[in-house]
Short mmCIF file of C-alpha atoms and ligand atoms in Angstrom, two decimals:
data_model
loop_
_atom_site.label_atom_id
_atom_site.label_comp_id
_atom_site.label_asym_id
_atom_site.label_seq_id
_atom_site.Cartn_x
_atom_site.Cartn_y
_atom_site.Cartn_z
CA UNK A 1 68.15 -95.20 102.19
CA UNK A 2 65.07 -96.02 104.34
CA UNK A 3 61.57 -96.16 103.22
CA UNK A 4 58.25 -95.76 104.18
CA UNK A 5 54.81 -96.13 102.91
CA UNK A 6 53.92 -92.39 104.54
CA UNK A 7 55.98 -90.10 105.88
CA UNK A 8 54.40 -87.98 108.66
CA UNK A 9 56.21 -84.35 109.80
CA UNK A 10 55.52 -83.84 113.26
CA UNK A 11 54.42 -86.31 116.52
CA UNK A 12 52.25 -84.13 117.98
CA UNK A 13 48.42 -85.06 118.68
CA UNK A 14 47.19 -84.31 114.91
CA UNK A 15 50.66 -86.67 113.74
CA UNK A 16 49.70 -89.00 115.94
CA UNK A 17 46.16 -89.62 115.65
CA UNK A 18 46.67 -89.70 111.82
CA UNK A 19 49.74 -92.58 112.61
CA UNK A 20 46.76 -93.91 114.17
CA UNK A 21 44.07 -94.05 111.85
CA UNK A 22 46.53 -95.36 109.21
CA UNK A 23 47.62 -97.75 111.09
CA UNK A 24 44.45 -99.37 112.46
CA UNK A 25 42.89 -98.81 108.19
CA UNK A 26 45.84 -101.28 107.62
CA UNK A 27 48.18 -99.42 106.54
CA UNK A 28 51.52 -101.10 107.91
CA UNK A 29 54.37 -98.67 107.23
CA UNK A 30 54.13 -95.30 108.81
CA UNK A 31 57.13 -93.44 109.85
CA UNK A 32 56.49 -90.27 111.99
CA UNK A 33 59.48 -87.86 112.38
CA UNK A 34 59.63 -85.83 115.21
CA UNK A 35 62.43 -83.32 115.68
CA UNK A 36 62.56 -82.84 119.27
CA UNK A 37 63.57 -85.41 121.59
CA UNK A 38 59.92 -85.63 122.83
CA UNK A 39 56.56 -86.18 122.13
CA UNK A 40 54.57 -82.87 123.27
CA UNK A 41 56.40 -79.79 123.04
CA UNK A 42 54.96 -77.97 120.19
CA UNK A 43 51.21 -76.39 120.64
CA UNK A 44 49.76 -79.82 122.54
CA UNK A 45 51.68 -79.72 125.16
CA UNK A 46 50.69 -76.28 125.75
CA UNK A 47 47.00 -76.76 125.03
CA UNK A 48 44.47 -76.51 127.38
CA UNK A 49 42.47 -79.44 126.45
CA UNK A 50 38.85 -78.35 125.62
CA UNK A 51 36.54 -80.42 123.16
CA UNK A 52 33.37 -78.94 122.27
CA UNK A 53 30.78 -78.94 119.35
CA UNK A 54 29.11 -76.07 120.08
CA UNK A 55 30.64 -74.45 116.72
CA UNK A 56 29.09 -72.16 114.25
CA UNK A 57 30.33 -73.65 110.64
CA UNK A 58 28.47 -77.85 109.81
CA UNK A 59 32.41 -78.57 108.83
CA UNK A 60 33.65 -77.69 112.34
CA UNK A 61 30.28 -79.17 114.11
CA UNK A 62 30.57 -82.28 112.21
CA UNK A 63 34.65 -83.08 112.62
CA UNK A 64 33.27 -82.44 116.28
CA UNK A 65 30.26 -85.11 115.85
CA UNK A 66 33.07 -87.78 114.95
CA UNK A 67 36.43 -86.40 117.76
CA UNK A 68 34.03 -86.04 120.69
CA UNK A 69 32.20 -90.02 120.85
CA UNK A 70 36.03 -90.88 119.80
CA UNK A 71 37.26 -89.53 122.96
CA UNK A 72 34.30 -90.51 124.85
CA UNK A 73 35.61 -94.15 123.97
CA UNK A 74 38.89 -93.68 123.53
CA UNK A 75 40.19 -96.01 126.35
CA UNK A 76 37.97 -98.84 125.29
CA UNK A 77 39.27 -98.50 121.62
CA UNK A 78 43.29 -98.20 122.36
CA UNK A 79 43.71 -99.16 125.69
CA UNK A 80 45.89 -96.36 126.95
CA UNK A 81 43.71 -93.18 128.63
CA UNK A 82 43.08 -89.45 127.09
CA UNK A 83 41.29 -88.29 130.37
CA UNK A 84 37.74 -87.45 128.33
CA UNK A 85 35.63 -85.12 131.33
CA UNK A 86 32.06 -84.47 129.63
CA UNK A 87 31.74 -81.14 132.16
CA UNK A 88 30.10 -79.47 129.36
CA UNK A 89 30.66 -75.67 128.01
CA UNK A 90 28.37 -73.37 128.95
CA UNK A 91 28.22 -69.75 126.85
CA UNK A 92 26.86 -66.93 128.54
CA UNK A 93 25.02 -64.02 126.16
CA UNK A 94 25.77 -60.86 127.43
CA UNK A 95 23.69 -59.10 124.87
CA UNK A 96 20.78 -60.30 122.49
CA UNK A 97 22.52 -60.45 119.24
CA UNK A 98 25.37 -63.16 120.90
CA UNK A 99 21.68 -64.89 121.89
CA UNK A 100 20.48 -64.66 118.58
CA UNK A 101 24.49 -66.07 117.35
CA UNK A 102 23.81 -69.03 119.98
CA UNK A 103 20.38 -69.79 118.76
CA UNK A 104 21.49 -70.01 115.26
CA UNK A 105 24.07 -72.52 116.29
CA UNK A 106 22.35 -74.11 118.15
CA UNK A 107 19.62 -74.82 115.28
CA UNK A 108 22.30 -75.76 113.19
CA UNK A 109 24.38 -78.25 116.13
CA UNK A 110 20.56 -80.02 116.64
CA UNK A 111 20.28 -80.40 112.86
CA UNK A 112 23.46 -82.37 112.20
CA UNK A 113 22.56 -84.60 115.05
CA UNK A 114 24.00 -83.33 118.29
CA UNK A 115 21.72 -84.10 121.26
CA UNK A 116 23.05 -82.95 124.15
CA UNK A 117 23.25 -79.41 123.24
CA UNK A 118 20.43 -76.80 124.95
CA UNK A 119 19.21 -72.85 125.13
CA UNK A 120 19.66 -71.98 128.35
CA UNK A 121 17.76 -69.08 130.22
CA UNK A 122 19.60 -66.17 132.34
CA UNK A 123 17.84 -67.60 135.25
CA UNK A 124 18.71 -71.37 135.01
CA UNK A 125 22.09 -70.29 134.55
CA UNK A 126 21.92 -68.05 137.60
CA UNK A 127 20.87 -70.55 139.49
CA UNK A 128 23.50 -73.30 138.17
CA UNK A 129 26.25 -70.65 139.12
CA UNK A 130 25.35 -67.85 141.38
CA UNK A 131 28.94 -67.24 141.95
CA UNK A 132 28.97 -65.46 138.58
CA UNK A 133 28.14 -61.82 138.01
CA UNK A 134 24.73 -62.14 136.16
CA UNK A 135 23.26 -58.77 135.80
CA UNK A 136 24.13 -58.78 132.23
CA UNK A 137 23.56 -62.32 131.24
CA UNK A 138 20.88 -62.60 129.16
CA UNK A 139 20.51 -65.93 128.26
CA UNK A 140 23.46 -68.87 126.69
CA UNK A 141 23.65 -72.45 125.36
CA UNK A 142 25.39 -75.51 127.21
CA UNK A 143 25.86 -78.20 125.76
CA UNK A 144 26.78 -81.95 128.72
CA UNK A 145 29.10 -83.89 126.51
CA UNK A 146 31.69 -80.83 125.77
CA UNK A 147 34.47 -81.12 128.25
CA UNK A 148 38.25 -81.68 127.93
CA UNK A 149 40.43 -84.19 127.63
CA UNK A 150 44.23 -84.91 128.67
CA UNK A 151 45.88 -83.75 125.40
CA UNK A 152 49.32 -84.91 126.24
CA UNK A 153 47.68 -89.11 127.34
CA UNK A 154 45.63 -88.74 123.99
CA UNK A 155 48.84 -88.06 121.88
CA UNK A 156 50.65 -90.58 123.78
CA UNK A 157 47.94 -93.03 123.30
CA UNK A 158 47.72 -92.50 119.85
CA UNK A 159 50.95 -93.05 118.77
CA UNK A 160 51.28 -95.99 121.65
CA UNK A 161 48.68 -97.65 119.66
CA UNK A 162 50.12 -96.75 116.49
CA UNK A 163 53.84 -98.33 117.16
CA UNK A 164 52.25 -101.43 119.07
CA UNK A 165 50.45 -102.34 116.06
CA UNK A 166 53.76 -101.94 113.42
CA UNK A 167 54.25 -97.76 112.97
CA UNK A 168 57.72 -96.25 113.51
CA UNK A 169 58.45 -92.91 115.75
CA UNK A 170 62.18 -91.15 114.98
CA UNK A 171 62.02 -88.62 117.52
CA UNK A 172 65.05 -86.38 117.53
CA UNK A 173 64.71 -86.47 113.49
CA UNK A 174 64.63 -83.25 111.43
CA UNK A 175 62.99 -83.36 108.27
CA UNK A 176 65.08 -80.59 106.31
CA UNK A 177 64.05 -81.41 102.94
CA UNK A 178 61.11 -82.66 101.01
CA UNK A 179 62.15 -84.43 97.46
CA UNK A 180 59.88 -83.82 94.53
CA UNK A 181 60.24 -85.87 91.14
CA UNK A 182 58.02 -86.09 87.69
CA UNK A 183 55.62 -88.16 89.82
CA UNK A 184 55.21 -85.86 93.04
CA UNK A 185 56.66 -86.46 96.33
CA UNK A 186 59.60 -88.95 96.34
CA UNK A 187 60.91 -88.80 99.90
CA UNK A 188 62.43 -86.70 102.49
CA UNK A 189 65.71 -85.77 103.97
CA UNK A 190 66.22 -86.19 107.75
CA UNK A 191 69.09 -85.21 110.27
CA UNK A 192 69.11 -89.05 110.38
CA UNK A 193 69.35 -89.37 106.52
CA UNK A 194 66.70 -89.98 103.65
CA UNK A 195 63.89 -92.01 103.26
CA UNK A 196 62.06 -92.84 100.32
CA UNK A 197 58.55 -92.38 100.54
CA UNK A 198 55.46 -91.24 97.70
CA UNK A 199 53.01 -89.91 100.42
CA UNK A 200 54.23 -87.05 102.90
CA UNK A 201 52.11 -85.82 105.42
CA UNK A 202 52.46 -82.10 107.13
CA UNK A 203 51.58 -82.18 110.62
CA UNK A 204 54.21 -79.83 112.08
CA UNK A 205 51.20 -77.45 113.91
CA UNK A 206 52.46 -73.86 113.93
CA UNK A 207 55.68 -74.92 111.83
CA UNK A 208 53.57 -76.16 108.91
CA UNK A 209 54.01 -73.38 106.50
CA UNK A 210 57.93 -73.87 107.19
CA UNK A 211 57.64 -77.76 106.05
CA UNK A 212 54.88 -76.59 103.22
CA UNK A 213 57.85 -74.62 101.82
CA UNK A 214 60.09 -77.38 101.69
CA UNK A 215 58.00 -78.42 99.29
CA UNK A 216 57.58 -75.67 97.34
CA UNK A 217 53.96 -75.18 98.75
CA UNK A 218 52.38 -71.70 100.22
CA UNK A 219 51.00 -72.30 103.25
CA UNK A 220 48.34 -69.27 104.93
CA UNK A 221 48.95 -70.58 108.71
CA UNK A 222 50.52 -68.62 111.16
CA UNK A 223 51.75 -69.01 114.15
CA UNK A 224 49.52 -67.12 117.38
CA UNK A 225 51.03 -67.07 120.99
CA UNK A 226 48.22 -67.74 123.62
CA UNK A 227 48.66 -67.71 127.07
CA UNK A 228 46.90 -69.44 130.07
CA UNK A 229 47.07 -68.75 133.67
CA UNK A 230 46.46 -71.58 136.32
CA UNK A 231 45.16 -70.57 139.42
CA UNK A 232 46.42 -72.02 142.88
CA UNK A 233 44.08 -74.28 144.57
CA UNK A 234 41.08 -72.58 144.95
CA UNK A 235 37.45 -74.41 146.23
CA UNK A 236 34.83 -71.76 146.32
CA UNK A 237 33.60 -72.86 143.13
CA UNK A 238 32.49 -75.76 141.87
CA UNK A 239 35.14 -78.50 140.24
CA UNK A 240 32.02 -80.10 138.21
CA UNK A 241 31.89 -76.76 136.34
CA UNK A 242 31.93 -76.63 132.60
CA UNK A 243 34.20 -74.72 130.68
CA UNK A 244 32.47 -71.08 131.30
CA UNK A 245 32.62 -68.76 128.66
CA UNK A 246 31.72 -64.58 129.48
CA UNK A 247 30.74 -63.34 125.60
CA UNK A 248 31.45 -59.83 126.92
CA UNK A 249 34.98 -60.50 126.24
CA UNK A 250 35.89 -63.90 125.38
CA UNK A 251 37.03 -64.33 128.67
CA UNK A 252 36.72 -68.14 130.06
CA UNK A 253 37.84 -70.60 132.57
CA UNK A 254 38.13 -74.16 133.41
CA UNK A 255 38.35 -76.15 136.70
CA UNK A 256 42.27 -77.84 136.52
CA UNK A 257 43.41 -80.05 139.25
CA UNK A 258 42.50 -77.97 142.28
CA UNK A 259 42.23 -74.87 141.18
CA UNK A 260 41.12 -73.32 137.76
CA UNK A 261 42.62 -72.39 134.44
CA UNK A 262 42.28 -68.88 133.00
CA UNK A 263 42.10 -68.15 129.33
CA UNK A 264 41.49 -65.21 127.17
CA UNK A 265 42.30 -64.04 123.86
CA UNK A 266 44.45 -60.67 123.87
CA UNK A 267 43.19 -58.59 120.97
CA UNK A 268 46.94 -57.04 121.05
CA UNK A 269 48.57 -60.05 120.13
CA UNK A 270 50.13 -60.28 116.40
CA UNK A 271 51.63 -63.25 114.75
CA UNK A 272 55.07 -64.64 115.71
CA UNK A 273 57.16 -67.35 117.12
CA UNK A 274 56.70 -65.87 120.37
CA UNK A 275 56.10 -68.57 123.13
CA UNK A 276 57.74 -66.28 126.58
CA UNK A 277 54.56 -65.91 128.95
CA UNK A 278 54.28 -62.26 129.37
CA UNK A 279 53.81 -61.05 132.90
CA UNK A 280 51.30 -57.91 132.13
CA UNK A 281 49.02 -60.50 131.04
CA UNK A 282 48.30 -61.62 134.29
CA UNK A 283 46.52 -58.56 135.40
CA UNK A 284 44.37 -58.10 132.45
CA UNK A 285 43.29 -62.01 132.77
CA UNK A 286 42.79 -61.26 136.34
CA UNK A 287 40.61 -58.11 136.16
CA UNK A 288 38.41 -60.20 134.00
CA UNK A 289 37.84 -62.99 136.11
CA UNK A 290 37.05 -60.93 138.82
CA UNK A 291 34.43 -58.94 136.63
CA UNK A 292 32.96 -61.83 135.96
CA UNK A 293 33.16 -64.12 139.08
CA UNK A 294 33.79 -61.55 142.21
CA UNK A 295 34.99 -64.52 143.81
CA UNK A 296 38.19 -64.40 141.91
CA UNK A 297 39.21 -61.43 143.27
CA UNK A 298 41.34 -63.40 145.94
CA UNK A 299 42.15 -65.89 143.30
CA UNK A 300 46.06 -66.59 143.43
CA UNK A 301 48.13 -66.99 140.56
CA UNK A 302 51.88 -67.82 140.89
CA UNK A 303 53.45 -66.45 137.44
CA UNK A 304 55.94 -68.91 137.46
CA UNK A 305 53.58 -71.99 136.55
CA UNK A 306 51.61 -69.84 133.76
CA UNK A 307 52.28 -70.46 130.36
CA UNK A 308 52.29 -70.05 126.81
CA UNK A 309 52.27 -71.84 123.27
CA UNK A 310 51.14 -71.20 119.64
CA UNK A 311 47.81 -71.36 117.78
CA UNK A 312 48.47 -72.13 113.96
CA UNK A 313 45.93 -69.80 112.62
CA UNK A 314 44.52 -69.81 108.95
CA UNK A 315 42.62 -66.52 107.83
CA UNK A 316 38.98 -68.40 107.81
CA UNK A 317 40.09 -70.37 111.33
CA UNK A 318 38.96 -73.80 109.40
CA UNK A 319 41.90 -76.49 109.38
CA UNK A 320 43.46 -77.30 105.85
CA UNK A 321 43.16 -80.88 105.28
CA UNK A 322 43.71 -83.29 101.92
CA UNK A 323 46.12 -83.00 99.08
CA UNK A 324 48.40 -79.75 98.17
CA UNK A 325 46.64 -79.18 94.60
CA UNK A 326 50.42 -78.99 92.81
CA UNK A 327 52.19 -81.25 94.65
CA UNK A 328 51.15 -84.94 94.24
CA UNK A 329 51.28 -87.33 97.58
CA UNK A 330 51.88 -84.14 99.85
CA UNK A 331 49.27 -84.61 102.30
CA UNK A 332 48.38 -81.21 104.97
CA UNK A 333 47.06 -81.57 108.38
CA UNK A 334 47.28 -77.74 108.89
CA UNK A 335 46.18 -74.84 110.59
CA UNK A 336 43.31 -75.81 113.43
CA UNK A 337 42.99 -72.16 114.95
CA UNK A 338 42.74 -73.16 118.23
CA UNK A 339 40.90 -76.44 117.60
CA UNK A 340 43.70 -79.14 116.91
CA UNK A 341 43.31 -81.16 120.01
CA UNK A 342 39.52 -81.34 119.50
CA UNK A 343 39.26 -82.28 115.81
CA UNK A 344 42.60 -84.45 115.74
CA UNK A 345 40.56 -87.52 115.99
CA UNK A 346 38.04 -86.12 112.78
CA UNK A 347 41.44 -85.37 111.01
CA UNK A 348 43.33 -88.80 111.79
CA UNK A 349 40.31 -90.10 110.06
CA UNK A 350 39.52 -87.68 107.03
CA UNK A 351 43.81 -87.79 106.48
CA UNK A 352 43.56 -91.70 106.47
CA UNK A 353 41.20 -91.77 104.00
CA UNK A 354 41.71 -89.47 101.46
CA UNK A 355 45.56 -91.02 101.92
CA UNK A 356 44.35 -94.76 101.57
CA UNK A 357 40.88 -94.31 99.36
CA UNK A 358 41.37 -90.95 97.87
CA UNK A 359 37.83 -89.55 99.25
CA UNK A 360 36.47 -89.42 102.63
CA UNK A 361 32.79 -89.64 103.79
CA UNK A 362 33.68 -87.85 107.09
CA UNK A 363 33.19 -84.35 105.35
CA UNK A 364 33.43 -82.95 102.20
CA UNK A 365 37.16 -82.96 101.36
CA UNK A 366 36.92 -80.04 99.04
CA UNK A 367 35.65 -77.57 101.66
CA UNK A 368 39.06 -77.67 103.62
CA UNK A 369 41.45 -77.83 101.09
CA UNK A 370 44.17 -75.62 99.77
CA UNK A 371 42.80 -74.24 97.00
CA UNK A 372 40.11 -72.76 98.59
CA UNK A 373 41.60 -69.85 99.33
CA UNK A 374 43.09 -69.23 95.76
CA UNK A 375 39.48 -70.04 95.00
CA UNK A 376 37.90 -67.61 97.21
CA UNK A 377 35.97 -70.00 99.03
CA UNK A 378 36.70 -69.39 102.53
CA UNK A 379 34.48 -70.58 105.42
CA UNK A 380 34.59 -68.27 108.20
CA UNK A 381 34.28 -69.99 111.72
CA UNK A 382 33.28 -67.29 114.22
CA UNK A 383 32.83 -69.90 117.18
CA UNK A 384 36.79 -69.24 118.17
CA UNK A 385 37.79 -68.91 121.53
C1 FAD B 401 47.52 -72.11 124.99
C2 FAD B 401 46.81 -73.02 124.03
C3 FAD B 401 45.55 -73.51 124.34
C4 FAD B 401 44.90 -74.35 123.45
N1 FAD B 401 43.67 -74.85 123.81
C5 FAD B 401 43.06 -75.73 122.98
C6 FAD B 401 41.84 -76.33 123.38
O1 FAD B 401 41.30 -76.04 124.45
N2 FAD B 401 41.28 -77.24 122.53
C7 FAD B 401 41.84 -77.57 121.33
O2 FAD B 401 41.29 -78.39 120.61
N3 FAD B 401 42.99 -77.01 120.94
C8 FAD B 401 43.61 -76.11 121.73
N4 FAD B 401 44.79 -75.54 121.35
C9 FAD B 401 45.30 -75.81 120.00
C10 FAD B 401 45.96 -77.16 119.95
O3 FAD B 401 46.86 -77.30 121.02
C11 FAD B 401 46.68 -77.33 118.62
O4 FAD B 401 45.79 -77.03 117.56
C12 FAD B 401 47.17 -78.77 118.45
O5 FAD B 401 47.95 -79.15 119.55
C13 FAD B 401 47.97 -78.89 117.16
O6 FAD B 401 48.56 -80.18 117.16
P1 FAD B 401 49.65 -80.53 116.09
O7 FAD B 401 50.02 -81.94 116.30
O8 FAD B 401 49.20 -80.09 114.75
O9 FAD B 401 50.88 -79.54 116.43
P2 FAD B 401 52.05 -79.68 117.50
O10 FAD B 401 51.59 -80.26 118.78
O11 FAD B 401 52.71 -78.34 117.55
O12 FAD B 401 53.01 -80.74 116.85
C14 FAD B 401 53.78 -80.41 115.71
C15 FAD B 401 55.11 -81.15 115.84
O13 FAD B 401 55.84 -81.00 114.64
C16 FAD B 401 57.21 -81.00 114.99
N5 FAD B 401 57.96 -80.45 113.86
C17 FAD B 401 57.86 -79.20 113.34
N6 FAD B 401 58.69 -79.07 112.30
C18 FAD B 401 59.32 -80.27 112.13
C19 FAD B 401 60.31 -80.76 111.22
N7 FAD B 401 60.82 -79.99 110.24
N8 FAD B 401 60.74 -82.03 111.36
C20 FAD B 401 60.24 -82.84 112.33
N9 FAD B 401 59.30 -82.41 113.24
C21 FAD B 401 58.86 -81.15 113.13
C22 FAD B 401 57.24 -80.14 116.24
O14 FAD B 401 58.40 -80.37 117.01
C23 FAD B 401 55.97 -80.57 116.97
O15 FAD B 401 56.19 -81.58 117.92
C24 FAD B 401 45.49 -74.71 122.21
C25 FAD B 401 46.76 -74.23 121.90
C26 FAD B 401 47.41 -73.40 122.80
C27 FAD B 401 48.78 -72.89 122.45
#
């Protein structure tokens, strides 16, 4: 029988960055346990990589005030890249009461301390972009130090740090069971045996609730599919653009390498494990890039390089971080809505701490735990993309 101080479920970016943030707290025996062969293959490998603060909710602004300077310094602090691009994100109003949703924000964002964050006027943003259709812009917020980041180098560079400074990676490791005694959590079964641990940690994005009932826990996260659609190259737009968001329809669109990457949420979609790209998508993606950039309309997309992955979705799109109320030393790193790459370096920290201290000064613990749902204490986040 092996043992570890904490067990962590899942070597993905939030796994990792928590491996992290244990390890470098001192914390000198953390075993992650990965079931596929890789790093990568769950939802951040699939992710497209954006990091913004521009959020509606102080919770979701404020694990954004701590992941965003992070990343900004990320290479400094571990030594190994996560490809941080401060291009901004720039949301366009389409219609005075998004306006009146971005100026709220906004007052909020400036409050808690975020600087680079600004109104913008239909005309400035005209002018920054005439490529876009503008007639119905009214107005939008941008805000120079959102960007993205490379999710896959981040996770890699987390968990690089993590087992150059004493933590332990099993990849090809199931965890199939989760052992409970009179004391809480006592350790965990593995397709490579047991291991004999007090402090578990769920990190196994959309499979969490699956892991949550291995120990007995209820788990609101479900799994989302999302699709993206690169674009071949394509240089009639700027590269330097920010992540451009059309309120109209949720449509928005990144440069990537040298072309651009398409996203939009399909109000059709319903929970699932489904992660085949659907074809049909392609032409409703399409028809709103061109609506919104005319440019696009000779955009070319080969179908074969799109893709898609799973958002772990929890009904008030918040995360679920801290302690499972019933089950002592069963830790959750749960449910980011579309926000795990973003806030995984807020969570390695917040998990770290309540783990090692108990309490966490990042945000208020209670806010994102379990029990506020049982509790009716939800905190809607309406800034999802
Ligand atoms: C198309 C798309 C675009 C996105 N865009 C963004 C974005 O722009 N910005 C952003 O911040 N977020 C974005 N996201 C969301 C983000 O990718 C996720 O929130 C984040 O990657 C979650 O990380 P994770 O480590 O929790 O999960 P994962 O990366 O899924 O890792 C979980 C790991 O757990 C492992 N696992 C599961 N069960 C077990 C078990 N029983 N035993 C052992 N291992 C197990 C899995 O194999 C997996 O590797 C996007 C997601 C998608 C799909």
């Amino acid at each position: 029988m092996q043992a570890a101080e904490v067990v962590i479920i899942g070597g993905g970016i939030v796994g990792s960055s928590i491996a992290y943030h244990l390890t470098a707290a001192g914390c000198k025996d953390v075993l992650v346990i990965e079931r596929e062969t890789a790093q990568g293959k769950g939802s951040t490998g699939k992710s497209m990589g954006g990091v913004r603060a521009q959020f509606s909710t102080p919770v979701s602004i404020q694990m954004s005030l701590y992941s965003i300077p992070f990343y900004a310094s990320f290479d400094e602090r571990l030594g190994y890249p996560a490809g941080y691009r401060p291009q901004g994100y720039l949301f366009c109003a389409t219609h005075e009461k998004h306006l009146a949703y971005l100026r709220a924000n906004y007052e909020k964002q400036v409050a808690m301390g975020l600087k680079d964050v600004r109104l913008v006027a239909a005309d400035e943003i005209r002018g920054m972009f005439p490529q876009l259709r503008s007639d119905d812009i009214v107005g939008g917020s941008f805000c120079s130090t959102d960007g993205f980041v490379d999710p896959y180098s981040a996770m890699v560079g987390f968990m690089s740090w993590a087992t150059d400074h004493g933590a332990r990676l099993w990849k090809n490791a199931q965890v199939s069971g989760i052992r409970r005694d009179g004391g809480g959590i006592c350790g965990v079964e593995t397709t490579r045996g047991g291991v004999s641990t007090r402090r578990v940690v769920n990190a196994a994005g959309p499979w969490a609730a699956e892991v949550a009932k291995l120990a007995g826990v209820d788990l609101p996260v479900q799994p989302l599919r999302r699709m993206l659609v690169p674009t071949e190259p394509f240089d009639q737009f700027p590269h330097t653009a920010p992540m451009i968001i059309d309120m109209s329809n949720g449509f928005h669109f990144r440069p990537e390498s040298l072309g651009f990457l398409l996203a939009w949420n399909d109000p059709e979609e319903t929970p699932g494990f489904k992660t085949d790209f659907e074809p049909a998508f392609i032409e409703k993606i399409l028809t709103r890039a061109a609506n919104r950039v005319p440019m696009f309309e000779s955009l070319a997309v080969n179908p074969k390089r799109a893709w898609a992955g799973l958002y772990e979705m929890t009904p008030d799109h918040h995360p679920i971080l801290g302690q499972a109320p019933t089950v002592p030393g069963f830790f959750l790193a749960n449910g980011f809505s579309g926000h795990g790459v973003m806030h995984a370096p807020a969570t390695g920290k917040i998990l770290s701490d309540l783990i090692l201290t108990g309490t966490c000064n990042l945000v208020d613990p209670g806010l994102l735990g379990l029990s506020r749902f049982a509790e009716g204490r939800l905190i809607e986040e309406t800034a999802v993309l």
